[in-house]
mmCIF file of C-alpha atoms in Angstrom:
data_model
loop_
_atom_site.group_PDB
_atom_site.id
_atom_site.type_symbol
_atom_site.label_atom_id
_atom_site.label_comp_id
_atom_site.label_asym_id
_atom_site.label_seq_id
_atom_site.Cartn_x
_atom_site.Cartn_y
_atom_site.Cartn_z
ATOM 1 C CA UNK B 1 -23.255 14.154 -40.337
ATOM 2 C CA UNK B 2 -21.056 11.107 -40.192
ATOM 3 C CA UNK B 3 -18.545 10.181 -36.919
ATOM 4 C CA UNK B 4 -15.710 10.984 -39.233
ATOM 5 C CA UNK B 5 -17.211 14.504 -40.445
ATOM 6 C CA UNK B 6 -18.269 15.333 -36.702
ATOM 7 C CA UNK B 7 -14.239 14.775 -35.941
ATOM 8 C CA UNK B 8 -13.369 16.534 -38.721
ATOM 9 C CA UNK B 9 -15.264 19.722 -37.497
ATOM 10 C CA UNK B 10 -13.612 19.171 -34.146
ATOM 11 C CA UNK B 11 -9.965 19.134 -35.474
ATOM 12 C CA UNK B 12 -10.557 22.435 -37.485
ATOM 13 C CA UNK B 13 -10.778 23.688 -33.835
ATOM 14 C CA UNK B 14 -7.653 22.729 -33.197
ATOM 15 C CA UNK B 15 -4.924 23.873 -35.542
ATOM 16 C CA UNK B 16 -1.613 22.747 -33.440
ATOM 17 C CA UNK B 17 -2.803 19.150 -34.511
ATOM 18 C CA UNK B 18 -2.258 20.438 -38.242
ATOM 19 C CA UNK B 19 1.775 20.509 -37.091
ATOM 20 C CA UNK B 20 2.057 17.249 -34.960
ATOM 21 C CA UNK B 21 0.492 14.557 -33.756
ATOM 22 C CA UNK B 22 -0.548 15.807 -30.125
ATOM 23 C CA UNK B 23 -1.230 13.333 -27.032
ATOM 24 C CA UNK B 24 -0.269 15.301 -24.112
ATOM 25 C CA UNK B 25 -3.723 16.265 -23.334
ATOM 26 C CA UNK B 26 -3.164 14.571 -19.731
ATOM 27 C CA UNK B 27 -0.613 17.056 -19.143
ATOM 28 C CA UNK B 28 -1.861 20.606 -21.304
ATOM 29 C CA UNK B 29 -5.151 20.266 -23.200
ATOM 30 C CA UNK B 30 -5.933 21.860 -26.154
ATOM 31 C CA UNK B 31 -7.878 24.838 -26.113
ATOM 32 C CA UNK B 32 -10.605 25.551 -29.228
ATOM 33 C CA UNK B 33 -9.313 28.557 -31.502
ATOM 34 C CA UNK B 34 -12.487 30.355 -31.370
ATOM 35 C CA UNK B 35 -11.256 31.341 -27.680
ATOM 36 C CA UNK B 36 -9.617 34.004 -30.118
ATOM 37 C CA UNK B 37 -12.255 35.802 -29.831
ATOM 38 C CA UNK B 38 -12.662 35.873 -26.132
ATOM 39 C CA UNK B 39 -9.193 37.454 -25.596
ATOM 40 C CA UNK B 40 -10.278 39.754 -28.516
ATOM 41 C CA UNK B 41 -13.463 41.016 -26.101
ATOM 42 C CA UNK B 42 -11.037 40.976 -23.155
ATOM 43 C CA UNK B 43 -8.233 43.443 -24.498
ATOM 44 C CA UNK B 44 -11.013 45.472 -26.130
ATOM 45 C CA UNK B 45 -13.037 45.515 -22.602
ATOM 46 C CA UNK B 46 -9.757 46.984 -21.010
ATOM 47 C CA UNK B 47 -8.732 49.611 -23.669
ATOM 48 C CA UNK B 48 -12.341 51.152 -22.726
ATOM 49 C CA UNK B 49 -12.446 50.161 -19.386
ATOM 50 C CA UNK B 50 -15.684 51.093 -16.912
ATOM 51 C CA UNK B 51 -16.225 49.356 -13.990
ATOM 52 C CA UNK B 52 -19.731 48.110 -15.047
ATOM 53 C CA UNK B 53 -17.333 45.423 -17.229
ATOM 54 C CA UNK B 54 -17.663 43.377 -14.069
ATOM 55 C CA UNK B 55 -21.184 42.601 -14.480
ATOM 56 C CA UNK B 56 -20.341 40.837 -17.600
ATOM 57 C CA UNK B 57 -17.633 39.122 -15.778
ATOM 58 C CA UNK B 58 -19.602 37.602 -13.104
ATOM 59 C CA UNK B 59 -22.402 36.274 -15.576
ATOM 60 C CA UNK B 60 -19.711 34.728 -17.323
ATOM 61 C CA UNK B 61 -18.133 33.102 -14.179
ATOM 62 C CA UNK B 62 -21.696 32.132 -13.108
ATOM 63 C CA UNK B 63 -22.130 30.456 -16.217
ATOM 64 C CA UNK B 64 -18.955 28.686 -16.409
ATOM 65 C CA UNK B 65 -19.587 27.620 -12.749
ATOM 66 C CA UNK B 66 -23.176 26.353 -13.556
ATOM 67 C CA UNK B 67 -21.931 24.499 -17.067
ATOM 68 C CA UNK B 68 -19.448 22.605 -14.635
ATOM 69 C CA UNK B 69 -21.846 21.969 -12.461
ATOM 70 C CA UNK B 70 -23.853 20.430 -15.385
ATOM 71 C CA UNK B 71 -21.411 18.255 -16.547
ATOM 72 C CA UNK B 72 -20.199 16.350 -13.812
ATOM 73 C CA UNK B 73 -24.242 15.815 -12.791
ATOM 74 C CA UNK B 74 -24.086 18.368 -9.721
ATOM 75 C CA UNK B 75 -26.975 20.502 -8.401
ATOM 76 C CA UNK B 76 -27.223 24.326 -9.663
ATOM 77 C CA UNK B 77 -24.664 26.175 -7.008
ATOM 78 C CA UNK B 78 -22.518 23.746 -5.739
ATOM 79 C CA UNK B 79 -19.471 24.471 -8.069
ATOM 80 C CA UNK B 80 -16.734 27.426 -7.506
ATOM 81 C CA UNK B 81 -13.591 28.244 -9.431
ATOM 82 C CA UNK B 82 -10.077 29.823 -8.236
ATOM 83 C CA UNK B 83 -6.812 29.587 -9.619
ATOM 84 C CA UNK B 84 -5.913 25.985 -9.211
ATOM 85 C CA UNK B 85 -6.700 22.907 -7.262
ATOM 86 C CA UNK B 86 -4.258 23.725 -4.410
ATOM 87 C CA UNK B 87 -5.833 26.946 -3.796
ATOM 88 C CA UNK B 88 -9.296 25.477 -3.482
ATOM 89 C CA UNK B 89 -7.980 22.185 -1.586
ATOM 90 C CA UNK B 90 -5.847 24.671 1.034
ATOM 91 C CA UNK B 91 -9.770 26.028 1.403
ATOM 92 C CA UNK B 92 -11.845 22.940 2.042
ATOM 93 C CA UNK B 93 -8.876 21.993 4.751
ATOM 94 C CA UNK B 94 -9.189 25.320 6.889
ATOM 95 C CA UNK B 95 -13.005 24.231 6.802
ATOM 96 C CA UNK B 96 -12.071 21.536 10.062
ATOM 97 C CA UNK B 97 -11.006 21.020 13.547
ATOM 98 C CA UNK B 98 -8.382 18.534 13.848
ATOM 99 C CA UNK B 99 -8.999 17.114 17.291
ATOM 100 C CA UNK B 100 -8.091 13.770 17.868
ATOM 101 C CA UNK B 101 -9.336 11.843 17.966
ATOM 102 C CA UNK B 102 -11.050 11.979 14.429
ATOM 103 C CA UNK B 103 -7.873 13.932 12.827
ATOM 104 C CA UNK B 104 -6.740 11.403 10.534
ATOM 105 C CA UNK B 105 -6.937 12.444 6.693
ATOM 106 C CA UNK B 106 -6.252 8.755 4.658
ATOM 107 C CA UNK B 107 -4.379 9.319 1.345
ATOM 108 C CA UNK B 108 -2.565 7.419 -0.989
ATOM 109 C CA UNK B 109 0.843 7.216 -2.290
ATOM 110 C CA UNK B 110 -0.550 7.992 -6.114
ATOM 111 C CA UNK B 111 -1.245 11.610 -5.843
ATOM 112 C CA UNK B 112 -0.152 14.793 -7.780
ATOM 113 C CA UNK B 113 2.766 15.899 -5.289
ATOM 114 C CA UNK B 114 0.417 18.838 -4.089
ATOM 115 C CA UNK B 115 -1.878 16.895 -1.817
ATOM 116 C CA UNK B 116 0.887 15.513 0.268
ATOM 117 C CA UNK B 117 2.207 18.709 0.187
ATOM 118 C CA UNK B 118 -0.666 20.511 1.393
ATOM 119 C CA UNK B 119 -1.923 17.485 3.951
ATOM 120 C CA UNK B 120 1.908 17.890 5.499
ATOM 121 C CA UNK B 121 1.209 21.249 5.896
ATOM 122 C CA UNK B 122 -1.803 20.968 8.329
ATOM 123 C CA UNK B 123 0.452 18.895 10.529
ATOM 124 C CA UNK B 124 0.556 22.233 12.481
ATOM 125 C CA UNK B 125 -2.907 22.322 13.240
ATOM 126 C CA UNK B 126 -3.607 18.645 14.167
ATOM 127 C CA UNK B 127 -4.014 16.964 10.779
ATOM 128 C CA UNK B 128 -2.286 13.513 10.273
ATOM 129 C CA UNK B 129 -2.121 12.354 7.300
ATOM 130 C CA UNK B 130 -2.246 8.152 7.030
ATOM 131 C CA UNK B 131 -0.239 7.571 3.517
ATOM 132 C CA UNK B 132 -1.572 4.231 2.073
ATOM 133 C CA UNK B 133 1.277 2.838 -0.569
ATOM 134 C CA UNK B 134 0.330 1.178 -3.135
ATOM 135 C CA UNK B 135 3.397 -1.171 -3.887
ATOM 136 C CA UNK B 136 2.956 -0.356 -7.300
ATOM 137 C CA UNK B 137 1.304 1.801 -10.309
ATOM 138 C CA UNK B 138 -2.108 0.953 -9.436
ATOM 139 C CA UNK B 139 -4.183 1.835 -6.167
ATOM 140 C CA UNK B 140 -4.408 -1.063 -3.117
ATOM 141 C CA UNK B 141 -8.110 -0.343 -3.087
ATOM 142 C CA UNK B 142 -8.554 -3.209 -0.275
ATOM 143 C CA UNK B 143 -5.763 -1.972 1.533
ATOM 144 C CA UNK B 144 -7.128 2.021 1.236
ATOM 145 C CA UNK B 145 -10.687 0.937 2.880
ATOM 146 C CA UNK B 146 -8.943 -1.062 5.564
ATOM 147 C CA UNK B 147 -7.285 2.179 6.868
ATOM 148 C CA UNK B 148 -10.882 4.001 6.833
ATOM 149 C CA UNK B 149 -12.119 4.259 10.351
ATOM 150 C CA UNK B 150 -13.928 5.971 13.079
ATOM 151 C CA UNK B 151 -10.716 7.857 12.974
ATOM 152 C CA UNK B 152 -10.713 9.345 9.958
ATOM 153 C CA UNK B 153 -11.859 12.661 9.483
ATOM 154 C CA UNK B 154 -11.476 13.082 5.572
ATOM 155 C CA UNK B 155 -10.322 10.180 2.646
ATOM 156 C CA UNK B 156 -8.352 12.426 0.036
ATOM 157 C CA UNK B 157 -8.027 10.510 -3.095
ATOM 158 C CA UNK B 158 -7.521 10.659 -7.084
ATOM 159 C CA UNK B 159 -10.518 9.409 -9.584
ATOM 160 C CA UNK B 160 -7.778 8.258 -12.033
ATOM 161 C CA UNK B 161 -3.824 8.727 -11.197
ATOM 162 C CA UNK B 162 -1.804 10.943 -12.644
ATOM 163 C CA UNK B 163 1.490 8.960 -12.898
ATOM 164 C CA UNK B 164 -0.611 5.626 -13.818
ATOM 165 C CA UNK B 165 -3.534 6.499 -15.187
ATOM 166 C CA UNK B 166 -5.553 3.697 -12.935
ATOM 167 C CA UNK B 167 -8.838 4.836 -11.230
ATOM 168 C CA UNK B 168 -10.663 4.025 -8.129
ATOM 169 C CA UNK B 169 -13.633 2.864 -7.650
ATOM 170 C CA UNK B 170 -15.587 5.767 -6.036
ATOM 171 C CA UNK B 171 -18.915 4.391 -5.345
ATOM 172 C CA UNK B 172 -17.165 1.297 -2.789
ATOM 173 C CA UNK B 173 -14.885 3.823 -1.383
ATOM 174 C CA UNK B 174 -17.573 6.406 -0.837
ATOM 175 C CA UNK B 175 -20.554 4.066 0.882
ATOM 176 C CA UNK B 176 -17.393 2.780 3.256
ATOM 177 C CA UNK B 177 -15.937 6.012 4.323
ATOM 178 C CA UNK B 178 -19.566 7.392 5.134
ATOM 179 C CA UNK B 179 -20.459 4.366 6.846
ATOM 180 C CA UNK B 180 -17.853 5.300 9.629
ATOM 181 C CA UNK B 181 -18.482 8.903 8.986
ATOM 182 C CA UNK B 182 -15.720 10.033 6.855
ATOM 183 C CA UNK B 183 -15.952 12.605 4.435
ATOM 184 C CA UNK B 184 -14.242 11.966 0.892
ATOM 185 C CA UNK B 185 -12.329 14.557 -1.535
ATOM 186 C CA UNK B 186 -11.856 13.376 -4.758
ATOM 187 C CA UNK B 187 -9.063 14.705 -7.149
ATOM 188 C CA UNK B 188 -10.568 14.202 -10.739
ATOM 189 C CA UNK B 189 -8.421 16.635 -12.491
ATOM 190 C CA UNK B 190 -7.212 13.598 -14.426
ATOM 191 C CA UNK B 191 -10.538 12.273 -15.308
ATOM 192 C CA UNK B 192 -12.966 15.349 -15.325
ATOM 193 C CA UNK B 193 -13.632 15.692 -19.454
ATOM 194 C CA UNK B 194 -12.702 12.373 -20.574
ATOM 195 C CA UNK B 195 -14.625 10.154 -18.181
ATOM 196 C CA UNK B 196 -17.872 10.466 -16.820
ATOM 197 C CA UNK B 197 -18.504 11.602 -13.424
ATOM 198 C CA UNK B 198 -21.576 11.966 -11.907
ATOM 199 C CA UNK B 199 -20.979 13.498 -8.288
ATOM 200 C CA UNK B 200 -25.039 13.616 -7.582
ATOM 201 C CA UNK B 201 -25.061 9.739 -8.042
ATOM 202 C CA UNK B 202 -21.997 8.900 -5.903
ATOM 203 C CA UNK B 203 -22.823 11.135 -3.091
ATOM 204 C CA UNK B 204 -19.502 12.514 -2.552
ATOM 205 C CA UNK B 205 -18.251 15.343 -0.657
ATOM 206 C CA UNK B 206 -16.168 17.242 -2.400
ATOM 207 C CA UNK B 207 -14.669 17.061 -6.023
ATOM 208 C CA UNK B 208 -11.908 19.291 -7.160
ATOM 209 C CA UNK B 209 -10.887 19.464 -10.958
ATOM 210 C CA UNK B 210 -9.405 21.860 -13.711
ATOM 211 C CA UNK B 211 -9.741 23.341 -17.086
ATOM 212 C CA UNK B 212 -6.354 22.740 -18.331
ATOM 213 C CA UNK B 213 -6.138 19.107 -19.150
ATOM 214 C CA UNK B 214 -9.445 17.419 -20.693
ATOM 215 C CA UNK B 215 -11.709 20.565 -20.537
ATOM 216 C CA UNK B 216 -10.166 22.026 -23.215
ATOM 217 C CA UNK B 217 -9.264 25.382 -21.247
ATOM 218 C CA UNK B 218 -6.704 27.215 -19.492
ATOM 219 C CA UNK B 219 -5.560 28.346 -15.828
ATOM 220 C CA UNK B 220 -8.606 27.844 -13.494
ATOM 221 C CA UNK B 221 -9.728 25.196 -11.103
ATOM 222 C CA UNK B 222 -12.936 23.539 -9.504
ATOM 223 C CA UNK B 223 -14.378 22.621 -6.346
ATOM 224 C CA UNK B 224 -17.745 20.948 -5.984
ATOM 225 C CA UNK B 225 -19.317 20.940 -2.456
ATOM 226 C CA UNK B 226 -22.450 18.457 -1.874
ATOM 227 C CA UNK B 227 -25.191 20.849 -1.208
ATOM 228 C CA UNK B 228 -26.147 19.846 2.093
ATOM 229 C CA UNK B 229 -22.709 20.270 3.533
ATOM 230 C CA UNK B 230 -22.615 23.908 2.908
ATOM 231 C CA UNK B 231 -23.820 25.577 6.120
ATOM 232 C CA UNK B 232 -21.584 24.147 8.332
ATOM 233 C CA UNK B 233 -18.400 24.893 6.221
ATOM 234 C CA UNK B 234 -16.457 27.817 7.647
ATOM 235 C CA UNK B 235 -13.134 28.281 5.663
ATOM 236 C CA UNK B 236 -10.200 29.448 7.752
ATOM 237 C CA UNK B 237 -8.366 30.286 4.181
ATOM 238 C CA UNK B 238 -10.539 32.875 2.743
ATOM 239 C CA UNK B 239 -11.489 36.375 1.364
ATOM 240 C CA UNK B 240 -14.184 38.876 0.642
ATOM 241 C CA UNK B 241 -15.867 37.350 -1.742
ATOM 242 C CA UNK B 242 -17.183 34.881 0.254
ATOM 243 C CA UNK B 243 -18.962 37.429 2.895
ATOM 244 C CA UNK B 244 -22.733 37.312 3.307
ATOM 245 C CA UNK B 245 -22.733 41.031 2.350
ATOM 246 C CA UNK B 246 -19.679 41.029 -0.240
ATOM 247 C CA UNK B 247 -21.312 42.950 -3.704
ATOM 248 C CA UNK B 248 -22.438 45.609 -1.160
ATOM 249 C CA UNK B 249 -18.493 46.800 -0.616
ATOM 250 C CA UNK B 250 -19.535 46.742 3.469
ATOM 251 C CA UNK B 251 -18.131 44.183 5.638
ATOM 252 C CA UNK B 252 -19.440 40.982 5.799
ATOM 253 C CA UNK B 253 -21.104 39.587 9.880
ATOM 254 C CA UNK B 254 -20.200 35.838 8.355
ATOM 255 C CA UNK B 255 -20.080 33.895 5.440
ATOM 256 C CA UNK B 256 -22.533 33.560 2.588
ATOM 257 C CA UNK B 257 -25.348 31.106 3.040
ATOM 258 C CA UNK B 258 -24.307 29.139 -0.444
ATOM 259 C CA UNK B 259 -21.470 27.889 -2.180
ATOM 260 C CA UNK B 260 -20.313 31.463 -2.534
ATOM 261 C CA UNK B 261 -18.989 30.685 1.128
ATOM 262 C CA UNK B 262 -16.035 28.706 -0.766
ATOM 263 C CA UNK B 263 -15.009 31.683 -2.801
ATOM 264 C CA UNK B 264 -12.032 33.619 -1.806
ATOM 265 C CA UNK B 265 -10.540 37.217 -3.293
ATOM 266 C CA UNK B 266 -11.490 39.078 -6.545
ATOM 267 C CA UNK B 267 -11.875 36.805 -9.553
ATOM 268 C CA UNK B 268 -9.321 36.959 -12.287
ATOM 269 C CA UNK B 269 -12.444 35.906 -14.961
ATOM 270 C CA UNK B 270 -10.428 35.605 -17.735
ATOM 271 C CA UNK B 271 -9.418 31.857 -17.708
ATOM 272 C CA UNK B 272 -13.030 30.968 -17.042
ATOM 273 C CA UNK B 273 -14.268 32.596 -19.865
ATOM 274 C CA UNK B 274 -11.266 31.456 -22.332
ATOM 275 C CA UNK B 275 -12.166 27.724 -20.533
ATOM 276 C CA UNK B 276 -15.858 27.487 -21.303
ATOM 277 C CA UNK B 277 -15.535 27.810 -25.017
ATOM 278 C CA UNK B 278 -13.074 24.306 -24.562
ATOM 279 C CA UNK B 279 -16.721 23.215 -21.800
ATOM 280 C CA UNK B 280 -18.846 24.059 -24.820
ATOM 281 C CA UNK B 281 -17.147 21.732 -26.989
ATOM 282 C CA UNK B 282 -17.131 18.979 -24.798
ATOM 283 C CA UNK B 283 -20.720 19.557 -23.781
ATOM 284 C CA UNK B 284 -21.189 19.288 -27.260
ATOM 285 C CA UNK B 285 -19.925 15.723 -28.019
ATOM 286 C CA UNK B 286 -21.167 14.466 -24.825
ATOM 287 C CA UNK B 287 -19.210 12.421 -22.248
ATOM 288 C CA UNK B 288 -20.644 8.992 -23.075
ATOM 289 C CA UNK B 289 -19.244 9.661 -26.852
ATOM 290 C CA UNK B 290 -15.621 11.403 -25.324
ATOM 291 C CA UNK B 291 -15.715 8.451 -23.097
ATOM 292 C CA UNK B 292 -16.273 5.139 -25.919
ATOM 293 C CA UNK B 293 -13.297 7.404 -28.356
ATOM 294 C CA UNK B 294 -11.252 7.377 -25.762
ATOM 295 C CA UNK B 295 -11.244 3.688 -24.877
ATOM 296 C CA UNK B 296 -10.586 3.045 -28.540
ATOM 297 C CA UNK B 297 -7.760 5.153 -29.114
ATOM 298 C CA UNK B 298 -6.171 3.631 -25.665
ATOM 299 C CA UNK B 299 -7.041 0.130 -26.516
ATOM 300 C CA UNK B 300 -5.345 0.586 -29.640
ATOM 301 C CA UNK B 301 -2.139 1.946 -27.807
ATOM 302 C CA UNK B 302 -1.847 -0.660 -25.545
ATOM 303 C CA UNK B 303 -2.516 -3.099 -28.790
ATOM 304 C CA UNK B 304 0.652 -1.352 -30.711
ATOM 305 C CA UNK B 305 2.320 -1.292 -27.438
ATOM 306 C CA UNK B 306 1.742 -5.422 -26.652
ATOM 307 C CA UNK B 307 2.867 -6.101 -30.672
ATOM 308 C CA UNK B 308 6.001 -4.149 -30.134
ATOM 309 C CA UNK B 309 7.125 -5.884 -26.481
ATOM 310 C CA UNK B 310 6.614 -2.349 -24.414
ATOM 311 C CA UNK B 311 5.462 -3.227 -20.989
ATOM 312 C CA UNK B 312 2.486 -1.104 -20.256
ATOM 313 C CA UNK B 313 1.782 0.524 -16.943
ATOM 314 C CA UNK B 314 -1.872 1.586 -17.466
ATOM 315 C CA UNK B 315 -4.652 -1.141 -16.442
ATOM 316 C CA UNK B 316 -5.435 -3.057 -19.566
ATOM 317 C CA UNK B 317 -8.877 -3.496 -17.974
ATOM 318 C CA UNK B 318 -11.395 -0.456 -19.714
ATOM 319 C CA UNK B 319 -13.186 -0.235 -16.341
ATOM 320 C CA UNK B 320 -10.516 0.146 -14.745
ATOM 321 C CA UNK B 321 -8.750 2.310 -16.786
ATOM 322 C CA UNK B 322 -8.204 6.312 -16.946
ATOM 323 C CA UNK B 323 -7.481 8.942 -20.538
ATOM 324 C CA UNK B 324 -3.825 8.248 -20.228
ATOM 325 C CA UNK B 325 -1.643 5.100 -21.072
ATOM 326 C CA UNK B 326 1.727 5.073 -19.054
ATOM 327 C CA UNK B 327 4.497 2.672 -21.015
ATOM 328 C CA UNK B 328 7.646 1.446 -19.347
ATOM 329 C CA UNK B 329 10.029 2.482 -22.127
ATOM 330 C CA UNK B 330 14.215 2.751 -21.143
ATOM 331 C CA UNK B 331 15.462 6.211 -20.513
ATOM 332 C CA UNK B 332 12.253 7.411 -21.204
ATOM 333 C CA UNK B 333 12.468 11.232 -20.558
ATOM 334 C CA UNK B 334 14.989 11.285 -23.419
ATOM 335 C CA UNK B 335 12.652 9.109 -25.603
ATOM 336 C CA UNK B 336 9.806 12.165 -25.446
ATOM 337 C CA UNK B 337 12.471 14.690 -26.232
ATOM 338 C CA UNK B 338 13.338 12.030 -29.315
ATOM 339 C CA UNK B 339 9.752 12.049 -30.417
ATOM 340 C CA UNK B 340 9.525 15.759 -29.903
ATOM 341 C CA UNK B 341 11.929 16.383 -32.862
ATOM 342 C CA UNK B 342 9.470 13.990 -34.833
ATOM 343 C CA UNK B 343 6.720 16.188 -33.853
ATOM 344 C CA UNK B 344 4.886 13.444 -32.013
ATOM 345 C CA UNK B 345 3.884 14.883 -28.526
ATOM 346 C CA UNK B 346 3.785 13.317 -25.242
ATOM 347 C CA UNK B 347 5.168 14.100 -21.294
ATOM 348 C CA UNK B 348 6.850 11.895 -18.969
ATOM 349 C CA UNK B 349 6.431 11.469 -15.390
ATOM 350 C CA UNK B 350 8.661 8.344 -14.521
ATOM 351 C CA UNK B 351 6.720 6.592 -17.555
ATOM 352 C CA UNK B 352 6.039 7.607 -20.919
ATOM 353 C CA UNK B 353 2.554 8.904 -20.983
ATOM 354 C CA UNK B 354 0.357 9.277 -23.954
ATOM 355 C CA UNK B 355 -3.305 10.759 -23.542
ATOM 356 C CA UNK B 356 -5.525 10.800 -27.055
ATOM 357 C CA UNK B 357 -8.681 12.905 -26.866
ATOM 358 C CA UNK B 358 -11.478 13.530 -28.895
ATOM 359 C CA UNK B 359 -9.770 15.163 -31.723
ATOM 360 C CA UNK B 360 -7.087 12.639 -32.337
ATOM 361 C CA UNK B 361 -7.809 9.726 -34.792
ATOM 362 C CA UNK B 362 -6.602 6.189 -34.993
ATOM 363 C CA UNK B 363 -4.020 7.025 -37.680
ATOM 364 C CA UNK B 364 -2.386 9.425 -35.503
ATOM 365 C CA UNK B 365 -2.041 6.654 -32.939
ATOM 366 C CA UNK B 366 -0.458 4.578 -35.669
ATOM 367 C CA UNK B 367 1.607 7.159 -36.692
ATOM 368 C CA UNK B 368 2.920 7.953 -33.161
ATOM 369 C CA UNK B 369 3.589 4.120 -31.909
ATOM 370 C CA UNK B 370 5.397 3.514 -35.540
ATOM 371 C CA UNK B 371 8.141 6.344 -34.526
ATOM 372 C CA UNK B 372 7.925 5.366 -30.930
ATOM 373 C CA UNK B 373 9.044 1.594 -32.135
ATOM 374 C CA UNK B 374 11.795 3.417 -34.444
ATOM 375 C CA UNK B 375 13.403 5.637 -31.283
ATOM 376 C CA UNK B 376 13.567 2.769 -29.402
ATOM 377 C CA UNK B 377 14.554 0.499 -31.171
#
């Protein structure tokens, strides 16, 4: 089959794109319509309910888990879901004692608003978080491992931003926080499913992601621990789950002796098994091939966007450069509700951003920057 028949079978997964042009996947994915089905076996599963359904729950969980694990090149184990990154992040921080004098926790000024948020939080207990700015959209990389010492107990930073779409580069920032023993946390919520990531390779810590943006899915979150770290992780913020003796019903003497340590409460498996239909998908396609359409459909954005005079926010450099392209338009929160009514679909978080996936095709991106030059005009 051709490129253009192989993204032809893709779109017929995808039927909003037969009512707009869509390219808000940085903000809400798309999720495949033959997760119909799965919601289908769900409601069916509770009209006849019998508590054995929960054996058919947890194999699907454990294969979403191992799938993830999979695709971002992690060992069999090491990945657990919850219901969002905050959730899971809350978790790894009740993992530490925040004695100075190794108490500092090094982020930047680029993240979602949660990780301040949360890093604030453990104030109480001895955190303190070292805020590097960036003095612009894109990350002061130089400036971030300058603040990385003997002091640091954990770097917390994105792959790619959210607001900018500019990445880091994880393999420098990982070999120089290790060297003065710092762990590192990496958001990749707005990478994970349209870049490659290969945690294995990089050797770092802990990655957290989710199923809602480029994975195609809905509602549930990751956290990848590197195997070797598991033992000595206690979490603070926890729940039964994550007992050495929890599918017995007795209670647990301590924690499980694998990643199940990092799990807290009673699932809710629906959003993981809705999500890995989106996982099969993009398992499907492959990153490398996700990855090279991506780059095309962004290069060709910030090509439209050059021709027409609109100041782009997003590195122009592909290495350096995320799923999303952020332009600089005037009053640009109205200008998304403007193309909105044309049924071209974006979000705005102090720029306009625009975030093609697999399914969307170079005419679409035509299409969108044509009415984009007309609203703004």
């Amino acid at each position: 089959m051709t490129s253009a028949g192989i993204q032809a079978t893709i779109r017929e997964q995808f039927p909003l794109l037969d009512t707009c042009v869509y390219l808000n996947n940085n903000s809400t994915g798309l999720v495949p319509k033959d997760a119909e089905q799965v919601l289908k076996d769900y409601w069916e599963t509770l009209r006849t309910w019998r508590d054995s359904a929960w054996d058919g729950w947890h194999d699907g969980l454990d294969e979403y888990t191992g799938g993830l694990a999979a695709f971002i090149g992690a060992a069999p184990g090491s990945v657990v879901v919850d219901a969002n990154l905050s959730t899971l992040l809350v978790r790894i921080a009740s993992c530490f004692d925040y004695r100075a004098p190794r108490n500092r926790v090094v982020t930047t000024d680029l993240e979602f608003p949660t990780i301040p948020f949360i890093w604030n939080a453990f104030r109480r207990y001895g955190a303190e978080p070292d805020v590097v700015s960036s003095g612009g959209p894109h990350i002061d990389e130089d400036e971030l491992l300058r603040r990385i010492d003997e002091r640091t107990l954990l770097v917390c930073v994105p792959h790619a931003s959210y607001s900018s779409g500019a990445t880091i580069d994880l393999d420098r920032l990982v070999r120089h926080a290790h060297g003065v023993g710092a762990l590192v946390s990496v958001d990749a919520f707005q990478s994970v499913g349209v870049m490659p990531l290969d945690v294995t390779a990089l050797g770092v810590d802990f990655v957290l992601g989710g199923a809602h943006k480029w994975m195609c899915g809905v509602g549930t979150a990751f956290l990848y621990a590197r195997p070797d770290l598991l033992p000595g992780l206690e979490p603070a913020a926890t729940g039964w789950q994550a007992g050495d003796r929890a599918m017995t019903f007795q209670p647990s003497a301590g924690f499980a002796p694998d990643v199940r340590r990092l799990t807290g409460g009673t699932p809710f498996p629906l959003t993981s098994l809705v999500s890995q239909v989106g996982l099969d998908l993009l398992r499907g396609v492959g990153i490398d091939a996700i990855r090279a359409h991506s780059l095309a459909c962004t290069d060709r954005i910030i090509s439209r966007a050059a021709a027409a005079g609109i100041p782009v926010v997003s590195p122009v450099d592909r290495d350096r450069r995320g799923g999303v392209v952020c332009l600089d338009v005037p009053d640009g929160e109205a200008v998304k509700y403007r193309l909105a009514e044309r049924d071209m679909i974006c979000s705005w978080r102090g720029y306009l951003r625009l975030g093609p996936h697999i399914y969307n095709t170079p005419d679409e991106i035509d299409a969108f920057m044509d009415a984009l030059e007309e609203v703004t005009r």
